[in-house]
Tab-separated table of C-alpha atoms in Angstrom:
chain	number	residue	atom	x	y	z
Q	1	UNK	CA	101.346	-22.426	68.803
Q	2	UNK	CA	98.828	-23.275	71.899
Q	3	UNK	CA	95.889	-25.167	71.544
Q	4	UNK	CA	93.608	-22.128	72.585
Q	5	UNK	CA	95.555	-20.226	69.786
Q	6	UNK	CA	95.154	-23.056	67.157
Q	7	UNK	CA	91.576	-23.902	68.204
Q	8	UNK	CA	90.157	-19.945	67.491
Q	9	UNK	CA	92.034	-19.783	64.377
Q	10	UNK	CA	89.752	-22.896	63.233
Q	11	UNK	CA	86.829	-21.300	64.218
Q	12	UNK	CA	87.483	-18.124	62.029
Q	13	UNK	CA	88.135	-19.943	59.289
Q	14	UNK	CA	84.879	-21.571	59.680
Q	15	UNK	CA	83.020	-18.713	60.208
Q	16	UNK	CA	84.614	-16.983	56.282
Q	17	UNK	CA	83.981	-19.972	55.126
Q	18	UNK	CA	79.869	-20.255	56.043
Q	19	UNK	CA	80.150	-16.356	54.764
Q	20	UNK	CA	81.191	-17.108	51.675
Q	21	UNK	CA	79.151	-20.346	50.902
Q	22	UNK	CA	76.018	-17.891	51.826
Q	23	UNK	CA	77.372	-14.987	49.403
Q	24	UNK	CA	78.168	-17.213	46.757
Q	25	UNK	CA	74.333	-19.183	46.697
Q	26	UNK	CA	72.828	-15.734	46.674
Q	27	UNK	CA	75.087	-15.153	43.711
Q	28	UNK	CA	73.592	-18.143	41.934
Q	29	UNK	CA	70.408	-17.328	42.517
Q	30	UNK	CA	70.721	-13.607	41.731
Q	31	UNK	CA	72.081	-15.088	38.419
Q	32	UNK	CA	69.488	-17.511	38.197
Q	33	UNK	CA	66.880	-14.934	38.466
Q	34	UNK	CA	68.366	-12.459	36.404
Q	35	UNK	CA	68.219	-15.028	33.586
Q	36	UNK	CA	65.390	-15.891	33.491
Q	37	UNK	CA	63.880	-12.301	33.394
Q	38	UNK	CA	65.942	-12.050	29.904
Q	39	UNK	CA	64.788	-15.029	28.805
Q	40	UNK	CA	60.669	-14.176	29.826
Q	41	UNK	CA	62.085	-10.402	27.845
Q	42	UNK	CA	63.323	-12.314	24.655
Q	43	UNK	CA	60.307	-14.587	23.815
Q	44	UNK	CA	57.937	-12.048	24.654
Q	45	UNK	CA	59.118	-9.987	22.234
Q	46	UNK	CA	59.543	-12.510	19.906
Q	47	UNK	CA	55.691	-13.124	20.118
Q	48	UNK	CA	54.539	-9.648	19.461
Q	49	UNK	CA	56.682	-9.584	16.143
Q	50	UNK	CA	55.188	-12.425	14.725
Q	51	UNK	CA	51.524	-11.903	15.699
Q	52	UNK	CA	49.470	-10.022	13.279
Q	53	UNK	CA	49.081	-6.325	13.980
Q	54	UNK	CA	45.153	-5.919	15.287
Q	55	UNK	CA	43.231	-3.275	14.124
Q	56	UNK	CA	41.921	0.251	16.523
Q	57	UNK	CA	38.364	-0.862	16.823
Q	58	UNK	CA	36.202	1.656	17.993
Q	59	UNK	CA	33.038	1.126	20.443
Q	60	UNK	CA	29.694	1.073	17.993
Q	61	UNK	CA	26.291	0.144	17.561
Q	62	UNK	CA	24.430	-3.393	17.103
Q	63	UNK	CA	23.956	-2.243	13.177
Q	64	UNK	CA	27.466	-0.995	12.065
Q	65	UNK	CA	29.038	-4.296	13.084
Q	66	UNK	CA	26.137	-6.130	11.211
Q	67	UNK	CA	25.186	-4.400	7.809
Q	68	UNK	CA	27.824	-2.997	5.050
Q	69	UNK	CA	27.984	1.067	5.379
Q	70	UNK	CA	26.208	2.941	3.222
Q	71	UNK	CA	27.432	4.428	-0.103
Q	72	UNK	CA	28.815	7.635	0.143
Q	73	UNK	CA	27.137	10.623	0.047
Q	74	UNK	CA	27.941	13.143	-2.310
Q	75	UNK	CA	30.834	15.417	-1.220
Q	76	UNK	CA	32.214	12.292	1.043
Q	77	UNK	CA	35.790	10.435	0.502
Q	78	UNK	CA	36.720	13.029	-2.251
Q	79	UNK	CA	37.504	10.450	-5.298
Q	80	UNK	CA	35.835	7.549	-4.073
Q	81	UNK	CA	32.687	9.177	-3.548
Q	82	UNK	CA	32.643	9.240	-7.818
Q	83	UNK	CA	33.248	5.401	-7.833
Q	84	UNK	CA	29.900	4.817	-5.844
Q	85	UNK	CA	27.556	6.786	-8.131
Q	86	UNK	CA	24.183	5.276	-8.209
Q	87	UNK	CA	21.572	4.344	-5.908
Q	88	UNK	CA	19.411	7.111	-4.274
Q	89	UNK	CA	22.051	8.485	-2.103
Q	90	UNK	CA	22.971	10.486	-5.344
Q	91	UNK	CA	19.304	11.366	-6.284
Q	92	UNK	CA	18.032	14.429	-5.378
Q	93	UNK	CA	14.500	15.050	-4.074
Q	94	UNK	CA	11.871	15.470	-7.163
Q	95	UNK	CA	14.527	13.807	-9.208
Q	96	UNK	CA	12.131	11.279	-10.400
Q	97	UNK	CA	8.424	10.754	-9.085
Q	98	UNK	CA	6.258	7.543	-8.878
Q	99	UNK	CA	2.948	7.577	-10.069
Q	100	UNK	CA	-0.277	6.672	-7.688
Q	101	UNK	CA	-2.381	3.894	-8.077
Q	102	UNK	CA	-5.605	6.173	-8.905
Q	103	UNK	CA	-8.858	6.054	-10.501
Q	104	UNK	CA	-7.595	6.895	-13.723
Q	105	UNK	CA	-5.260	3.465	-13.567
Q	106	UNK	CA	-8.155	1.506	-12.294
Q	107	UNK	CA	-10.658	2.336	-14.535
Q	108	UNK	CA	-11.961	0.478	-17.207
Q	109	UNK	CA	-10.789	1.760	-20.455
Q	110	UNK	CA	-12.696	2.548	-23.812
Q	111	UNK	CA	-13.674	-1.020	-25.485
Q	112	UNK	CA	-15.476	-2.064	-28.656
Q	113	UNK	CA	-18.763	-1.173	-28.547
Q	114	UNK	CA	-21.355	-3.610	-27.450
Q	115	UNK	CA	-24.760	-4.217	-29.321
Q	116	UNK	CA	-27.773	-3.201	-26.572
Q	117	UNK	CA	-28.441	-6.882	-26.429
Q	118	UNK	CA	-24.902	-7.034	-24.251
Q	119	UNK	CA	-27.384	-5.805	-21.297
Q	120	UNK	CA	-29.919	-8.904	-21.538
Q	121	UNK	CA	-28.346	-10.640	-18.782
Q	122	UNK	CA	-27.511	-7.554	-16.689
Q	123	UNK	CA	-28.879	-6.183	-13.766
Q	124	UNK	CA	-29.033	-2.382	-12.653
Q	125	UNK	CA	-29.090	-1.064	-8.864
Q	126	UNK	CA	-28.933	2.010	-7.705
Q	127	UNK	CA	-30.918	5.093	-6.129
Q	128	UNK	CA	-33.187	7.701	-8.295
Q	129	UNK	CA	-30.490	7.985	-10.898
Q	130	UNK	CA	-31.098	4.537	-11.597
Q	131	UNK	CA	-35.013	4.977	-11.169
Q	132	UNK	CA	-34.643	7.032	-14.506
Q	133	UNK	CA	-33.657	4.048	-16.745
Q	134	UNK	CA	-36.983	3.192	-16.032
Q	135	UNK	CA	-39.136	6.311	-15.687
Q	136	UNK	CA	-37.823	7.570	-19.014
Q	137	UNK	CA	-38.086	4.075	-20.886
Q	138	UNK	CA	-34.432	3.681	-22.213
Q	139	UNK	CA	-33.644	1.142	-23.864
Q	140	UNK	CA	-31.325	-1.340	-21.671
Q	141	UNK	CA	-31.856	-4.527	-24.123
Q	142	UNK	CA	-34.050	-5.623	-21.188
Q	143	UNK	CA	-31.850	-5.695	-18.691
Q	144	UNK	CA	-33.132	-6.206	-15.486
Q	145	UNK	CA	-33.246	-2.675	-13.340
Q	146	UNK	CA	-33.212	-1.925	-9.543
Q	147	UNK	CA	-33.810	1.426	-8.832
Q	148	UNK	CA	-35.177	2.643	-5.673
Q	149	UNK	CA	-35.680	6.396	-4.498
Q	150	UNK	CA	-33.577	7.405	-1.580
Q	151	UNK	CA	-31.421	4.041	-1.739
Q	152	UNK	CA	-27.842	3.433	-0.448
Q	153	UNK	CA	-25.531	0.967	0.438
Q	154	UNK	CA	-26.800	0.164	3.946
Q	155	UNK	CA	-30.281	-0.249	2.497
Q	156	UNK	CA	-28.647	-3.012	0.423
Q	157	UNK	CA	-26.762	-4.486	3.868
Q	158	UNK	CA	-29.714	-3.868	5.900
Q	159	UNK	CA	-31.850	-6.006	3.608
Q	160	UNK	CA	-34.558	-2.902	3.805
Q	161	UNK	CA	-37.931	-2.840	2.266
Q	162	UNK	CA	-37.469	-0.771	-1.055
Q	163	UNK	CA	-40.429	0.293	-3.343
Q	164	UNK	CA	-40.098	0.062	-6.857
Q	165	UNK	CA	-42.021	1.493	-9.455
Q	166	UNK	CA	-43.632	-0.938	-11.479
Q	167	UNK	CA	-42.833	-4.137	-8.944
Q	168	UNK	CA	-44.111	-2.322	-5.603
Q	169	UNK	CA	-42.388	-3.605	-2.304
Q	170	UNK	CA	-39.330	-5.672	-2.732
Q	171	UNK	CA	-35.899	-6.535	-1.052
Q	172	UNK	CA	-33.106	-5.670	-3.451
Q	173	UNK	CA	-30.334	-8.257	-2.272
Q	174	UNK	CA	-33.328	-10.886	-2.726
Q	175	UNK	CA	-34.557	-10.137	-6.417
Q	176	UNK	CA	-30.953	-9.888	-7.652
Q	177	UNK	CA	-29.977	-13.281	-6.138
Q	178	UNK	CA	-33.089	-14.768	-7.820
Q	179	UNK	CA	-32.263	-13.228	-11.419
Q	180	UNK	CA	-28.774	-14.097	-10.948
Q	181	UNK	CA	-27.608	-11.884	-13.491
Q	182	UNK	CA	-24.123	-12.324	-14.909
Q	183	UNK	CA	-23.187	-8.498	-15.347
Q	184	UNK	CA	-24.129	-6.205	-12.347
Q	185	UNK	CA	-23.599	-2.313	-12.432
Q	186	UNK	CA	-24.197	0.062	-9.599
Q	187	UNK	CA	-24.441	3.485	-8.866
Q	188	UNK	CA	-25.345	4.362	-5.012
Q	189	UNK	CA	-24.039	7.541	-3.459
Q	190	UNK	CA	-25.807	10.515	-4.850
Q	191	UNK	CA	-28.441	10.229	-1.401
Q	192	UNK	CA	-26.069	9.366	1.009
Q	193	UNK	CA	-23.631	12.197	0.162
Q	194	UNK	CA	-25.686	15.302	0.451
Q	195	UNK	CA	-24.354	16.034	4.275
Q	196	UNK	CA	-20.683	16.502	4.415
Q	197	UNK	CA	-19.039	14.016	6.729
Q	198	UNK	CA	-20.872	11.298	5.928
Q	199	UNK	CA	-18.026	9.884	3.740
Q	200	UNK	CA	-16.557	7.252	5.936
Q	201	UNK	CA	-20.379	5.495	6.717
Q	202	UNK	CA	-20.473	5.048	3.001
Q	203	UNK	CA	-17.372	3.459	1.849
Q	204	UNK	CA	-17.771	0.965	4.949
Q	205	UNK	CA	-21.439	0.565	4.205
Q	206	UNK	CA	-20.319	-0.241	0.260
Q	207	UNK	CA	-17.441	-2.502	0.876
Q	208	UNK	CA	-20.190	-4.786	2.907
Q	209	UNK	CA	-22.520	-4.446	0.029
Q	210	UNK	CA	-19.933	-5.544	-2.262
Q	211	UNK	CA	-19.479	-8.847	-0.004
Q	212	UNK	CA	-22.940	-9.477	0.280
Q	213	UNK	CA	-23.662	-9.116	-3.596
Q	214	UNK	CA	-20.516	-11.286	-4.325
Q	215	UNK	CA	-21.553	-14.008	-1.748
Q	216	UNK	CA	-25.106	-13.768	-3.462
Q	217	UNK	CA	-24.341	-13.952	-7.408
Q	218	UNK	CA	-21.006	-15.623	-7.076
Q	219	UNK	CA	-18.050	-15.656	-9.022
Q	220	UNK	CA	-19.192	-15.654	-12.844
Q	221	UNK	CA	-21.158	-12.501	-12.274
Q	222	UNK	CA	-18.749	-9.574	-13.460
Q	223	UNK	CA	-19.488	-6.677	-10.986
Q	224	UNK	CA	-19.428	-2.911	-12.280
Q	225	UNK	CA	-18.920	-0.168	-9.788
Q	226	UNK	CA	-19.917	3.081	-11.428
Q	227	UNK	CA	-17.994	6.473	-10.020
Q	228	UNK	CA	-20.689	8.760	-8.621
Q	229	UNK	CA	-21.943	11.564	-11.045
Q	230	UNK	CA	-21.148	15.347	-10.586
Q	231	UNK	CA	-23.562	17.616	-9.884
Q	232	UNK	CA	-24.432	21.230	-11.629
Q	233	UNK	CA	-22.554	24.497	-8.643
Q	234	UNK	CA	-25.493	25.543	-7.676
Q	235	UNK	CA	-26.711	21.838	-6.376
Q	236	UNK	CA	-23.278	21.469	-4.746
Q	237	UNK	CA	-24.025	24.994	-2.847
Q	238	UNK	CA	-27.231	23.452	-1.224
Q	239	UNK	CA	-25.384	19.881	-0.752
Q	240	UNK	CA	-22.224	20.129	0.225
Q	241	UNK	CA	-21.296	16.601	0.423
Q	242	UNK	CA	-21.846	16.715	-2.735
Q	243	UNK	CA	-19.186	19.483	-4.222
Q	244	UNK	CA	-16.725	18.339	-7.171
Q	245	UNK	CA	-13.667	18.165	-4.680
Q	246	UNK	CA	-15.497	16.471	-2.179
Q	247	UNK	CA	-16.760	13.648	-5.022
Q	248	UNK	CA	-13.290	13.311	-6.585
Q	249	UNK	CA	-11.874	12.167	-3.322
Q	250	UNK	CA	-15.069	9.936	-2.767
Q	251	UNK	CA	-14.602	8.115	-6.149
Q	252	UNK	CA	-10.743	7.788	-5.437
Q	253	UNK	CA	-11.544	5.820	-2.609
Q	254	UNK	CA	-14.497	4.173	-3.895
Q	255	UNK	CA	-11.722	3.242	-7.577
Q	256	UNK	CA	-9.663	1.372	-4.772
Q	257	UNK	CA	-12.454	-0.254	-3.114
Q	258	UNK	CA	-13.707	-1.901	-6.287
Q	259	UNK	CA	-10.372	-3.056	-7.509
Q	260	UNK	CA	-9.383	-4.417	-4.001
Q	261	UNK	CA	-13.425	-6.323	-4.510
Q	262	UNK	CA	-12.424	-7.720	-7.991
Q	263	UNK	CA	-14.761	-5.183	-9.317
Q	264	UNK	CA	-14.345	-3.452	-12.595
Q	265	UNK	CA	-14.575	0.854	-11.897
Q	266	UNK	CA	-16.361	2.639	-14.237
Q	267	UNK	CA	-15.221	6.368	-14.127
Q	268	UNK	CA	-18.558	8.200	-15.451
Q	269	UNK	CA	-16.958	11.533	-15.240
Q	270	UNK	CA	-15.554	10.888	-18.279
Q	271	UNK	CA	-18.994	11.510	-19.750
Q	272	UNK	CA	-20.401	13.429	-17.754
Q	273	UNK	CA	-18.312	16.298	-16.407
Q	274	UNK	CA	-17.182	19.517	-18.040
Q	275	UNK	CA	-13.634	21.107	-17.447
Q	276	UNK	CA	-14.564	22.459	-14.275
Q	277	UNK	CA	-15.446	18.760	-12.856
Q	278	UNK	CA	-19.175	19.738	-13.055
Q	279	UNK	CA	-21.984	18.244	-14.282
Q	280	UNK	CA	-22.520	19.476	-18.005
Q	281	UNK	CA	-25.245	21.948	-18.468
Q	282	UNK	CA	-26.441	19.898	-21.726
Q	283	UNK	CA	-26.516	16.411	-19.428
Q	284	UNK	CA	-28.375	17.583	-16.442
Q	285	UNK	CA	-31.973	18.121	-15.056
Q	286	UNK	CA	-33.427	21.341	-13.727
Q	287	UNK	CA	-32.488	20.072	-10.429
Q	288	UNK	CA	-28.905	19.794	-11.282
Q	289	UNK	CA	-28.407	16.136	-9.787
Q	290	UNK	CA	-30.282	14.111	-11.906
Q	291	UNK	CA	-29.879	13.142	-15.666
Q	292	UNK	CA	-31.573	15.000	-18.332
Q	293	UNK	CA	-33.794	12.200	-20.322
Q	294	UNK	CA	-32.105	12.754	-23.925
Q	295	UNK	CA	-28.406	13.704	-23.144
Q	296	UNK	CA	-27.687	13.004	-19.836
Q	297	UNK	CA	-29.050	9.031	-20.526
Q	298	UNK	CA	-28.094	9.190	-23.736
Q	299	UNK	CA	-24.247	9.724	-22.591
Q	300	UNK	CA	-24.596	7.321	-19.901
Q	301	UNK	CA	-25.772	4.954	-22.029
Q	302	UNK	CA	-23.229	5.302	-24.107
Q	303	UNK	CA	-20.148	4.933	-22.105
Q	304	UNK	CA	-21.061	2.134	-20.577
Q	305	UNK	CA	-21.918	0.631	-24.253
Q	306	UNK	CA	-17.609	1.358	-24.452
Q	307	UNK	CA	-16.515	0.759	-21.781
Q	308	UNK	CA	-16.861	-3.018	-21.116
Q	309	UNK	CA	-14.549	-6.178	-19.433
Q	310	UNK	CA	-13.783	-7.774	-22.589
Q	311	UNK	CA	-14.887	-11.034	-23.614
Q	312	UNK	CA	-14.739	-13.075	-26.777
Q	313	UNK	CA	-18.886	-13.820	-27.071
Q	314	UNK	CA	-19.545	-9.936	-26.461
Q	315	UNK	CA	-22.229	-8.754	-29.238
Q	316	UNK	CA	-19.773	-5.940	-30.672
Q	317	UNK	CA	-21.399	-3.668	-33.265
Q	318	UNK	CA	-20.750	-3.439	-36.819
Q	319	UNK	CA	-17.367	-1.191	-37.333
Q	320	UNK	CA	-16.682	-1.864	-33.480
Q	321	UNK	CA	-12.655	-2.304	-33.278
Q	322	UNK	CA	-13.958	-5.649	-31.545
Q	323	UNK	CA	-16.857	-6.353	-34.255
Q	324	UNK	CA	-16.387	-10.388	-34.870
């Protein structure tokens, strides 16, 4: 064999050779590759059988994700809706109802009666109404009475000039804080009501007057807010502020008002109206607004005689369910 012959014959098998070194490292890494795909496969698979399955939570609102759900209505969840009886989710409407917080809560209720010398140390203000106490000469244990024709609230507030009929000119606010009476009762509204409408002016106009009178007699004086009266129909035709409907809702307000004061509400109706919420024919003057001398005063006087805050010291009458 020539050297030309021997010398190509090494180069072929040089060349196979740097073939097959290339084919056999892409091999390896082929391999390579391949396992560690199957390994990445195996663990991953491993991972999601051991974590914890997660539940399908669906998009909500702020609230669901904060507060427990409600029970279930009626109807809802078939048995389990039985488990979760109670509550008002199983109450129907009118099931039950709640009483209001009316006059007929906040009103003082029937006492012992008290002797007429309970009144000595009381003090009386209010309009004409009141003005009868004194005009008719009942007997108040000589209580101390501020009546003044055409009076209301704001003439109270105002600090107007108010005649009375035995003591001429005087201003109310002023002779009460000088008496300093320890038992105050009122009755204002009859005057102020006669328009319709004017309803609002005199519950804003009384709560003042309550302040002021507080502020003036202080704490130890107890404070009695008497309802306004009823009137006979045909008075309430010519006044209309002054109708039975139009009154009750008044004296509602006025109950509240009192008890919000740390007043004691005297509900005078009780004595004074018939079924119909009007003023009794037997109580009333030919005017049909103002107290007949004998029964209309004579009831009045009465009720409030029962109708006391109770204390211990109170002069109760003989056979009085309070009588010492």
């Amino acid at each position: 064999m020539g050297i030309s012959h021997e010398y190509n014959y090494a180069r072929r098998r040089a060349r196979q050779r740097s073939r097959y070194g290339k084919l056999k490292g892409a091999a390896c890494v082929a391999a390579i590759l391949l396992l560690s795909l199957a390994i990445t496969a195996i663990l991953q698979t491993a991972q999601e059988e051991a974590a914890p399955a997660q539940p399908d939570i669906q998009p909500s609102g702020t609230v669901e994700g904060i507060l427990a759900p409600l029970p279930m209505q009626p109807g809802e969840g078939g048995a389990a809706a039985e488990v979760l009886d109670f509550g008002p989710a199983r109450q129907s409407p009118g099931a039950y109802t709640v009483r209001a917080y009316d006059s007929s809560v906040i009103r003082q209720p029937a006492t012992g009666q008290v002797d007429l010398s309970y009144f000595a140390d009381a003090a009386f203000l209010g309009d004409s109404l009141t003005v009868g106490f004194t005009d008719y000469d009942i007997n108040l244990g000589g209580a101390l009475v501020c009546g003044y024709i055409g009076a209301g609230p704001d003439t109270i507030v105002n600090r107007m000039t108010v005649s009375h009929m035995t003591r001429g000119d005087e201003v109310a606010l002023d002779v009460l804080a000088a008496a300093q009476p320890k038992k105050l009762y009122i009755l204002l509204g009859t005057n102020t009501l006669t328009t319709a409408g004017a309803e609002e002016r005199f519950l804003t106009y009384y709560g003042a007057m309550l302040d002021a009178l507080r502020e003036a007699l202080g704490s130890d004086c107890v404070i009695y807010v008497q309802s306004i009266p009823p009137v006979r129909p045909e008075a309430a035709a010519e006044r209309p502020g002054l109708t039975s409907d139009n009154l009750r809702r008044v004296n509602e307000q006025l109950a509240q008002l009192a008890d919000s004061k740390g007043c004691v509400y005297l509900d005078l109706w009780e004595a004074l109206a018939d079924g119909e919420g009007n003023l009794k024919a037997v109580c009333a003057a030919p005017d049909g607004v103002h107290l007949s001398a004998g029964n209309g005063y004579g009831a009045w006087v009465n009720y409030l005689r029962s109708h006391t805050l109770y204390a211990a010291g109170s002069p109760w009458t003989a056979g009085s369910a309070f009588a010492q």
